[in-house]
Coordinates of N, CA, C and O in Angstrom, one line a residue:
X1 N 111.5 166.4 234.6 CA 112.9 166.4 235.4 C 113.4 168.2 234.9 O 113.9 168.1 233.8
X2 N 113.2 168.4 235.1 CA 113.6 169.9 235.9 C 115.7 170.3 235.7 O 116.1 169.9 235.4
X3 N 115.3 171.4 234.6 CA 117.1 171.9 234.3 C 117.4 172.7 235.7 O 116.5 173.6 236.1
X4 N 119.0 172.8 236.1 CA 119.1 174.0 237.1 C 119.9 174.5 236.4 O 120.8 174.1 236.0
X5 N 119.1 176.0 236.7 CA 119.8 177.3 236.3 C 120.5 178.6 237.0 O 119.7 178.3 238.3
X6 N 121.9 178.6 238.0 CA 122.2 179.0 238.9 C 121.8 181.0 238.3 O 121.8 181.2 237.0
X7 N 121.2 181.3 239.5 CA 120.6 183.0 238.7 C 121.9 184.1 238.8 O 122.9 184.2 240.0
X8 N 121.6 184.9 238.2 CA 122.9 185.5 237.7 C 122.8 187.2 238.7 O 124.2 186.9 238.7
X9 N 121.4 186.4 240.0 CA 121.9 187.8 241.1 C 122.7 186.8 242.3 O 123.6 188.0 242.7
X10 N 122.4 186.2 242.5 CA 122.3 186.3 244.2 C 123.5 184.3 244.0 O 123.6 184.6 244.9
X11 N 123.4 183.6 242.6 CA 123.8 182.8 242.7 C 123.6 181.6 243.1 O 124.1 180.4 243.1
X12 N 121.8 181.6 243.6 CA 121.2 180.4 244.0 C 121.1 179.0 243.0 O 120.9 180.3 241.2
X13 N 121.1 178.4 242.8 CA 120.6 177.3 242.0 C 118.7 176.9 242.0 O 118.6 176.7 243.1
X14 N 118.8 177.4 240.2 CA 117.1 177.0 241.3 C 116.4 176.2 239.3 O 116.9 175.5 237.7
X15 N 115.5 175.8 239.9 CA 115.2 174.6 238.6 C 113.9 174.8 238.4 O 112.8 175.4 238.2
X16 N 114.1 174.6 236.9 CA 113.3 175.0 235.5 C 113.1 174.0 234.6 O 113.8 173.9 234.1
X17 N 111.2 173.6 234.8 CA 110.7 172.5 234.3 C 111.2 173.0 232.9 O 111.3 173.7 232.6
X18 N 111.2 171.5 231.8 CA 111.6 172.3 230.5 C 111.0 172.6 230.0 O 111.1 174.2 228.9
X19 N 108.9 173.0 230.4 CA 108.8 174.0 229.3 C 108.4 175.0 229.5 O 107.8 176.3 228.8
X20 N 109.5 175.2 230.8 CA 109.6 177.4 231.3 C 110.6 177.0 230.5 O 111.3 179.0 231.4
X21 N 111.7 176.8 229.8 CA 113.3 177.3 229.5 C 113.0 178.0 228.7 O 113.9 179.3 228.4
X22 N 112.4 178.3 227.7 CA 112.3 179.9 226.9 C 111.3 181.2 227.8 O 110.9 182.0 226.4
X23 N 110.4 180.5 228.6 CA 110.3 182.1 229.4 C 110.8 182.7 230.2 O 111.7 181.8 231.1
X24 N 109.9 183.6 230.2 CA 111.3 184.7 231.8 C 110.7 184.3 233.0 O 108.8 184.4 233.5
X25 N 111.5 184.2 234.0 CA 110.4 183.4 235.5 C 111.5 184.5 237.1 O 112.2 185.7 235.9
X26 N 111.6 183.8 237.7 CA 112.4 184.9 238.8 C 112.7 183.7 240.0 O 112.3 182.6 239.9
X27 N 113.5 184.4 240.7 CA 114.6 183.0 241.2 C 113.7 182.6 242.4 O 112.9 183.9 243.0
X28 N 114.1 181.6 243.0 CA 113.3 181.4 243.9 C 113.7 182.1 245.6 O 113.2 181.9 246.3
X29 N 114.8 182.1 245.4 CA 115.6 183.4 246.8 C 115.4 185.1 246.9 O 115.1 185.2 247.7
X30 N 115.8 185.0 245.5 CA 116.4 186.7 246.0 C 115.2 187.1 244.3 O 114.1 188.5 244.6
X31 N 113.8 186.7 244.0 CA 113.2 186.8 243.4 C 113.8 187.6 242.0 O 112.7 188.9 241.8
X32 N 114.6 188.1 241.8 CA 114.9 188.4 240.5 C 115.0 188.4 238.8 O 114.6 186.9 239.1
X33 N 114.6 188.9 238.4 CA 114.0 188.0 237.1 C 115.5 186.8 236.1 O 116.2 187.2 236.2
X34 N 114.5 185.5 235.8 CA 115.9 184.8 235.5 C 114.9 185.0 234.3 O 114.2 184.6 233.7
X35 N 115.9 185.5 232.6 CA 115.4 186.1 231.7 C 116.2 183.8 230.3 O 116.6 183.2 231.4
X36 N 115.0 184.4 229.6 CA 114.4 182.4 228.8 C 116.0 182.6 228.7 O 116.9 183.5 228.2
X37 N 116.5 180.5 227.7 CA 117.5 181.1 227.9 C 118.4 181.2 227.1 O 117.0 181.2 226.0
X38 N 119.6 181.8 226.3 CA 120.3 182.2 225.1 C 121.0 181.8 224.9 O 122.1 182.0 224.3
X39 N 121.0 180.6 225.7 CA 122.7 179.7 225.4 C 122.4 178.3 224.7 O 121.6 177.8 225.3
X40 N 123.5 178.1 223.8 CA 123.1 176.2 223.9 C 123.8 175.4 225.3 O 124.2 175.9 225.9
X41 N 122.7 174.6 225.6 CA 122.9 173.2 226.4 C 123.2 171.7 225.9 O 122.2 171.5 225.2
X42 N 124.0 171.6 226.8 CA 124.1 170.7 226.4 C 123.5 169.8 227.7 O 123.3 169.9 228.7
X43 N 123.3 168.5 227.4 CA 122.0 168.2 228.0 C 122.7 166.5 227.2 O 123.1 165.7 227.2
X44 N 122.4 165.8 228.6 CA 121.9 164.4 229.1 C 120.4 163.6 227.4 O 119.7 164.0 227.6
X45 N 120.6 162.5 227.4 CA 119.8 161.9 226.5 C 118.2 162.0 227.8 O 116.6 162.3 227.4
X46 N 117.6 162.1 228.4 CA 117.3 162.0 230.0 C 116.5 163.7 229.8 O 115.4 164.3 229.1
X47 N 117.3 164.4 229.8 CA 117.4 166.2 229.5 C 117.0 166.0 227.9 O 116.0 167.5 228.0
X48 N 116.9 165.6 227.1 CA 116.5 165.2 225.7 C 115.8 164.9 225.3 O 114.5 166.2 225.4
X49 N 114.7 164.1 225.8 CA 113.5 164.5 225.7 C 112.5 164.6 226.4 O 111.5 165.8 225.7
X50 N 112.8 165.0 228.0 CA 112.6 166.2 228.7 C 112.1 167.6 227.5 O 111.6 168.2 226.8
X51 N 113.2 168.0 226.8 CA 113.5 169.5 226.4 C 112.4 168.8 225.0 O 111.3 169.6 225.0
X52 N 112.8 167.7 224.3 CA 112.1 168.0 222.4 C 110.8 167.8 223.4 O 109.9 168.5 221.9
X53 N 110.4 167.3 224.5 CA 109.4 166.3 224.1 C 107.7 167.9 224.4 O 106.7 167.5 224.9
X54 N 108.4 168.3 225.7 CA 108.0 169.9 226.6 C 107.5 171.1 226.7 O 106.8 171.8 226.9
X55 N 109.1 171.2 225.4 CA 108.7 172.5 225.1 C 107.5 173.2 224.8 O 107.5 172.9 223.3
X56 N 107.6 174.6 224.5 CA 106.8 175.2 224.0 C 107.0 176.0 223.0 O 106.5 176.5 222.6
X57 N 108.4 176.2 222.6 CA 109.0 177.2 221.2 C 109.3 175.6 220.3 O 110.0 174.5 220.9
X58 N 109.5 175.8 219.4 CA 110.4 175.4 218.8 C 112.2 174.3 218.7 O 112.8 175.8 220.0
X59 N 112.8 173.9 219.4 CA 113.9 172.6 219.8 C 115.0 172.4 218.7 O 114.6 171.4 217.5
X60 N 116.7 173.9 218.7 CA 117.5 172.7 217.2 C 118.3 171.7 218.2 O 119.1 172.6 219.1
X61 N 118.5 171.1 218.0 CA 120.0 170.4 218.4 C 120.9 170.3 216.9 O 121.1 169.9 216.3
X62 N 121.7 170.1 217.5 CA 123.4 169.8 217.2 C 123.4 169.0 218.2 O 123.8 168.1 219.2
X63 N 124.2 167.8 217.2 CA 124.7 166.4 217.6 C 126.4 166.8 217.1 O 126.1 167.2 215.8
X64 N 126.7 166.2 217.8 CA 128.0 167.2 217.6 C 129.4 166.1 218.4 O 129.0 165.4 219.0
X65 N 130.2 166.1 218.6 CA 131.7 165.3 219.1 C 132.8 166.1 219.1 O 133.5 167.4 218.2
X66 N 133.3 167.0 219.4 CA 134.8 167.2 219.8 C 136.0 166.9 219.5 O 136.6 168.1 219.0
X67 N 136.4 165.5 218.9 CA 137.2 165.9 217.1 C 136.7 166.6 216.2 O 137.4 166.1 215.5
X68 N 135.6 167.0 216.3 CA 135.6 166.8 215.5 C 135.2 168.6 214.3 O 134.9 169.0 215.3
X69 N 136.1 168.6 214.0 CA 137.0 169.8 212.4 C 135.3 170.8 212.8 O 135.4 171.7 213.1
X70 N 134.2 170.2 211.4 CA 133.4 170.8 211.6 C 132.3 171.2 212.1 O 131.4 172.6 212.7
X71 N 132.4 170.1 213.4 CA 131.7 170.5 215.0 C 132.0 171.9 215.3 O 131.4 173.5 215.9
X72 N 133.3 172.5 215.5 CA 133.6 173.6 216.0 C 133.7 174.5 215.8 O 133.5 175.3 216.1
X73 N 134.1 174.0 213.8 CA 133.5 175.7 213.3 C 132.0 175.8 213.2 O 132.2 177.2 213.5
X74 N 131.0 175.3 213.5 CA 130.2 175.3 214.1 C 129.3 176.0 215.1 O 128.6 176.3 215.2
X75 N 129.7 176.0 216.4 CA 129.2 175.7 217.3 C 128.8 177.6 216.8 O 128.5 178.1 217.9
X76 N 130.5 177.8 215.9 CA 130.1 180.0 217.3 C 128.8 180.3 216.3 O 128.0 181.1 216.9
X77 N 128.4 180.0 215.7 CA 126.9 179.9 214.9 C 125.9 178.9 215.6 O 124.5 179.7 215.7
X78 N 126.0 177.6 216.1 CA 124.9 177.2 216.7 C 124.1 178.7 218.3 O 123.2 178.3 218.1
X79 N 125.7 179.0 218.6 CA 125.7 179.9 219.6 C 124.3 181.8 219.2 O 123.9 181.8 219.5
X80 N 125.1 181.3 218.6 CA 124.5 182.8 217.3 C 122.4 182.5 216.9 O 121.8 183.1 218.2
X81 N 123.0 181.2 217.2 CA 120.6 180.6 216.7 C 120.3 180.7 218.0 O 119.7 181.4 218.1
X82 N 121.3 180.1 219.5 CA 120.5 179.9 220.8 C 119.6 182.1 221.3 O 119.4 181.7 222.4
X83 N 120.7 182.7 220.2 CA 120.3 184.8 221.4 C 119.6 184.5 220.8 O 118.9 185.4 220.7
X84 N 117.9 184.1 220.5 CA 116.6 183.6 219.6 C 116.0 183.6 221.7 O 114.6 182.7 221.3
X85 N 116.5 184.1 222.5 CA 115.4 183.8 223.8 C 114.4 183.9 223.3 O 113.8 185.2 223.2
X86 N 113.3 183.7 224.2 CA 112.1 183.0 224.3 C 111.4 182.3 223.4 O 110.1 182.6 222.8
X87 N 112.2 182.6 221.6 CA 111.6 182.2 220.4 C 111.7 181.1 220.1 O 111.6 179.8 219.6
X88 N 112.6 180.2 220.3 CA 113.9 178.9 220.5 C 114.7 178.4 221.4 O 114.9 179.0 222.4
X89 N 114.8 177.7 221.3 CA 115.8 176.7 222.5 C 116.8 175.9 221.0 O 116.4 175.5 221.0
X90 N 118.3 175.4 221.8 CA 119.1 175.5 221.2 C 119.5 174.2 222.1 O 120.0 175.0 223.3
X91 N 119.9 172.5 221.8 CA 120.7 172.2 222.6 C 121.3 171.7 222.1 O 121.5 171.6 220.9
X92 N 122.9 170.7 222.8 CA 123.1 170.2 221.8 C 123.2 168.4 222.2 O 123.7 168.6 223.7
X93 N 124.2 167.8 221.8 CA 124.5 166.3 221.8 C 125.6 165.3 221.8 O 126.0 165.7 220.6
X94 N 126.7 164.6 222.7 CA 128.5 164.9 222.8 C 127.4 163.5 221.6 O 127.5 161.9 223.2
X95 N 127.3 163.4 220.3 CA 127.9 161.5 220.1 C 128.6 160.8 220.4 O 128.1 159.6 220.3
X96 N 129.3 161.6 221.2 CA 130.7 160.2 221.5 C 130.5 159.2 223.6 O 130.5 158.2 223.6
X97 N 129.3 160.6 223.7 CA 128.8 160.1 225.3 C 127.3 158.6 224.9 O 126.7 158.8 225.9
X98 N 127.2 159.6 224.1 CA 125.3 159.4 223.3 C 125.7 158.9 222.6 O 124.4 159.2 221.7
X99 N 125.6 157.9 222.6 CA 125.9 157.8 220.5 C 124.4 156.6 220.6 O 123.6 156.8 219.3
X100 N 123.6 156.1 221.2 CA 122.4 156.2 220.6 C 121.2 156.5 220.7 O 120.4 156.8 220.0
X101 N 121.7 158.5 221.4 CA 120.9 158.6 221.5 C 120.9 159.9 219.6 O 120.4 159.2 218.6
X102 N 122.0 159.9 218.6 CA 122.1 159.8 217.7 C 121.8 158.8 217.1 O 121.4 159.2 216.5
X103 N 121.3 157.9 217.5 CA 120.8 155.9 216.3 C 120.1 156.8 216.2 O 118.9 156.2 215.2
X104 N 119.7 156.9 217.6 CA 118.1 157.0 217.1 C 117.4 158.0 215.9 O 116.6 157.8 215.8
X105 N 118.3 158.8 216.4 CA 117.9 159.4 214.9 C 119.3 160.0 213.2 O 118.6 161.0 212.7
X106 N 119.2 158.4 213.6 CA 119.4 158.4 212.4 C 120.5 158.7 212.0 O 121.0 159.7 210.8
X107 N 121.7 159.4 213.2 CA 122.7 160.9 212.1 C 124.3 160.0 212.2 O 124.9 159.3 212.6
X108 N 124.3 159.9 211.2 CA 125.7 158.8 210.7 C 126.3 160.3 210.6 O 128.3 159.9 209.6
X109 N 126.3 161.8 210.5 CA 127.1 162.7 209.7 C 127.1 163.5 210.3 O 126.3 163.8 211.0
X110 N 128.2 163.8 211.3 CA 128.8 164.7 212.1 C 129.0 166.9 210.9 O 130.1 166.3 211.3
X111 N 128.5 167.9 211.6 CA 127.6 167.8 213.2 C 126.3 167.7 212.1 O 125.9 167.7 211.0
X112 N 125.2 167.6 212.6 CA 123.4 166.4 212.1 C 123.1 168.1 213.5 O 122.7 167.3 214.3
X113 N 121.9 168.5 212.5 CA 121.3 169.2 213.6 C 119.3 168.4 213.4 O 119.4 168.3 211.9
X114 N 118.6 168.4 213.9 CA 117.3 168.1 214.7 C 116.5 169.4 214.8 O 116.8 169.7 215.7
X115 N 115.7 169.9 214.2 CA 114.5 170.4 214.6 C 113.1 170.2 215.2 O 113.4 169.2 214.4
X116 N 112.7 170.3 216.2 CA 112.2 169.5 216.6 C 111.1 170.5 217.1 O 110.7 171.4 217.5
X117 N 109.4 170.1 217.2 CA 108.1 171.6 217.4 C 107.3 169.8 217.6 O 107.5 169.2 217.4
X118 N 106.5 170.4 219.1 CA 106.1 169.6 219.5 C 106.7 168.3 219.3 O 105.2 167.2 219.9
X119 N 107.8 168.0 219.5 CA 107.3 166.4 220.5 C 108.0 165.9 219.5 O 109.0 164.9 219.4
X120 N 108.0 166.6 218.1 CA 108.7 165.4 217.5 C 109.5 166.0 215.8 O 109.6 167.4 216.2
X121 N 110.9 165.1 215.5 CA 111.2 166.6 214.3 C 110.2 166.9 213.4 O 109.8 165.9 212.3
X122 N 111.1 167.7 212.5 CA 110.0 168.7 211.7 C 111.5 168.9 211.0 O 111.0 168.7 209.1
X123 N 112.7 168.8 211.1 CA 113.4 169.1 210.3 C 114.9 168.7 210.3 O 115.3 168.4 211.8
X124 N 115.7 168.4 209.6 CA 117.0 167.5 209.8 C 118.3 167.6 208.6 O 117.4 166.6 207.5
X125 N 119.6 168.2 209.2 CA 120.5 168.2 208.1 C 121.5 168.1 208.8 O 122.1 168.0 209.7
X126 N 122.3 166.7 207.5 CA 123.4 167.3 208.5 C 124.5 167.9 207.1 O 124.1 168.3 206.5
X127 N 125.9 168.7 207.9 CA 126.9 169.4 208.0 C 126.1 170.6 208.5 O 126.3 171.2 208.6
X128 N 128.1 172.0 207.9 CA 128.3 172.8 208.4 C 127.1 174.1 207.4 O 126.6 174.3 206.2
X129 N 126.6 174.9 208.3 CA 125.0 175.7 208.2 C 125.3 176.9 208.5 O 126.6 177.2 210.0
X130 N 124.8 178.0 208.4 CA 125.1 179.4 209.4 C 124.2 179.4 210.2 O 123.2 178.8 210.4
X131 N 124.4 180.5 211.2 CA 123.4 180.4 212.1 C 122.0 181.2 211.6 O 120.7 181.1 211.9
X132 N 122.2 182.0 210.1 CA 120.6 182.6 209.5 C 119.4 181.4 208.6 O 118.7 181.2 209.1
X133 N 120.7 180.2 208.3 CA 120.2 179.0 207.9 C 119.1 178.3 209.1 O 118.4 177.7 209.0
X134 N 119.9 178.2 210.4 CA 119.3 177.1 212.0 C 118.2 178.4 211.8 O 116.7 178.1 212.3
X135 N 117.9 179.4 212.1 CA 117.3 179.9 212.8 C 116.2 180.1 211.1 O 114.6 180.3 211.9
X136 N 116.4 180.4 210.0 CA 115.2 180.0 209.4 C 114.5 179.1 209.5 O 113.4 178.8 209.4
X137 N 115.1 177.4 210.0 CA 115.3 176.3 210.0 C 113.5 176.7 211.7 O 112.2 176.1 211.6
X138 N 113.7 177.7 212.4 CA 112.9 177.9 213.6 C 112.0 178.6 213.5 O 111.4 177.7 214.3
X139 N 112.3 179.0 212.9 CA 111.2 179.9 212.4 C 110.1 179.2 212.0 O 109.1 179.3 212.0
X140 N 111.0 179.2 210.9 CA 109.9 177.6 210.0 C 109.4 176.5 210.9 O 107.6 176.5 211.0
X141 N 109.7 176.5 211.7 CA 108.7 175.6 212.5 C 107.9 175.9 213.1 O 106.5 175.1 213.8
X142 N 108.0 177.6 213.7 CA 107.0 178.0 214.6 C 105.9 178.2 213.9 O 104.8 178.7 214.4
X143 N 106.4 179.0 212.4 CA 105.9 179.5 212.2 C 104.2 177.8 211.9 O 102.9 178.8 211.3
X144 N 104.7 177.6 211.3 CA 103.5 175.7 210.4 C 102.9 175.2 212.0 O 101.9 174.8 211.6
X145 N 103.8 176.2 213.0 CA 102.8 175.4 214.8 C 101.7 175.9 215.2 O 100.9 176.1 215.5
X146 N 102.0 177.8 213.6 CA 101.3 178.7 214.4 C 99.8 178.8 213.3 O 98.6 179.2 213.3
X147 N 99.7 177.9 212.2 CA 98.7 177.2 211.0 C 97.8 176.6 211.7 O 98.1 175.7 212.0

């Protein structure tokens, strides 16, 4: 199930398979370069599974809710961690809309962060952390895969 991204040059919508979200592509209409995703993506359970299972780079998942004060405080840090275009992906799961997804990963407190690589969780931690910690988790997941 590809994700739909809008071309910044011509405004056309392009379907991007999850395994290519961290790569530079081209718009199907105007052929302009389409940069890797560099912002958090809000996902539903199907997109979550597609991205975590098929991504070629580590994936940081932010389990959050709109009413959660610490989640609001962590949002800018999550966005900064997502700015690692091509080296990692960051996705957000609203635990109010998708409680079954949160329970799959035993999320009891939010914000809760899980790093996936190769379809499996490699790190999980609840609580407020800064972007440098998130980046360390992503780097560690990517380094472990190279070994």
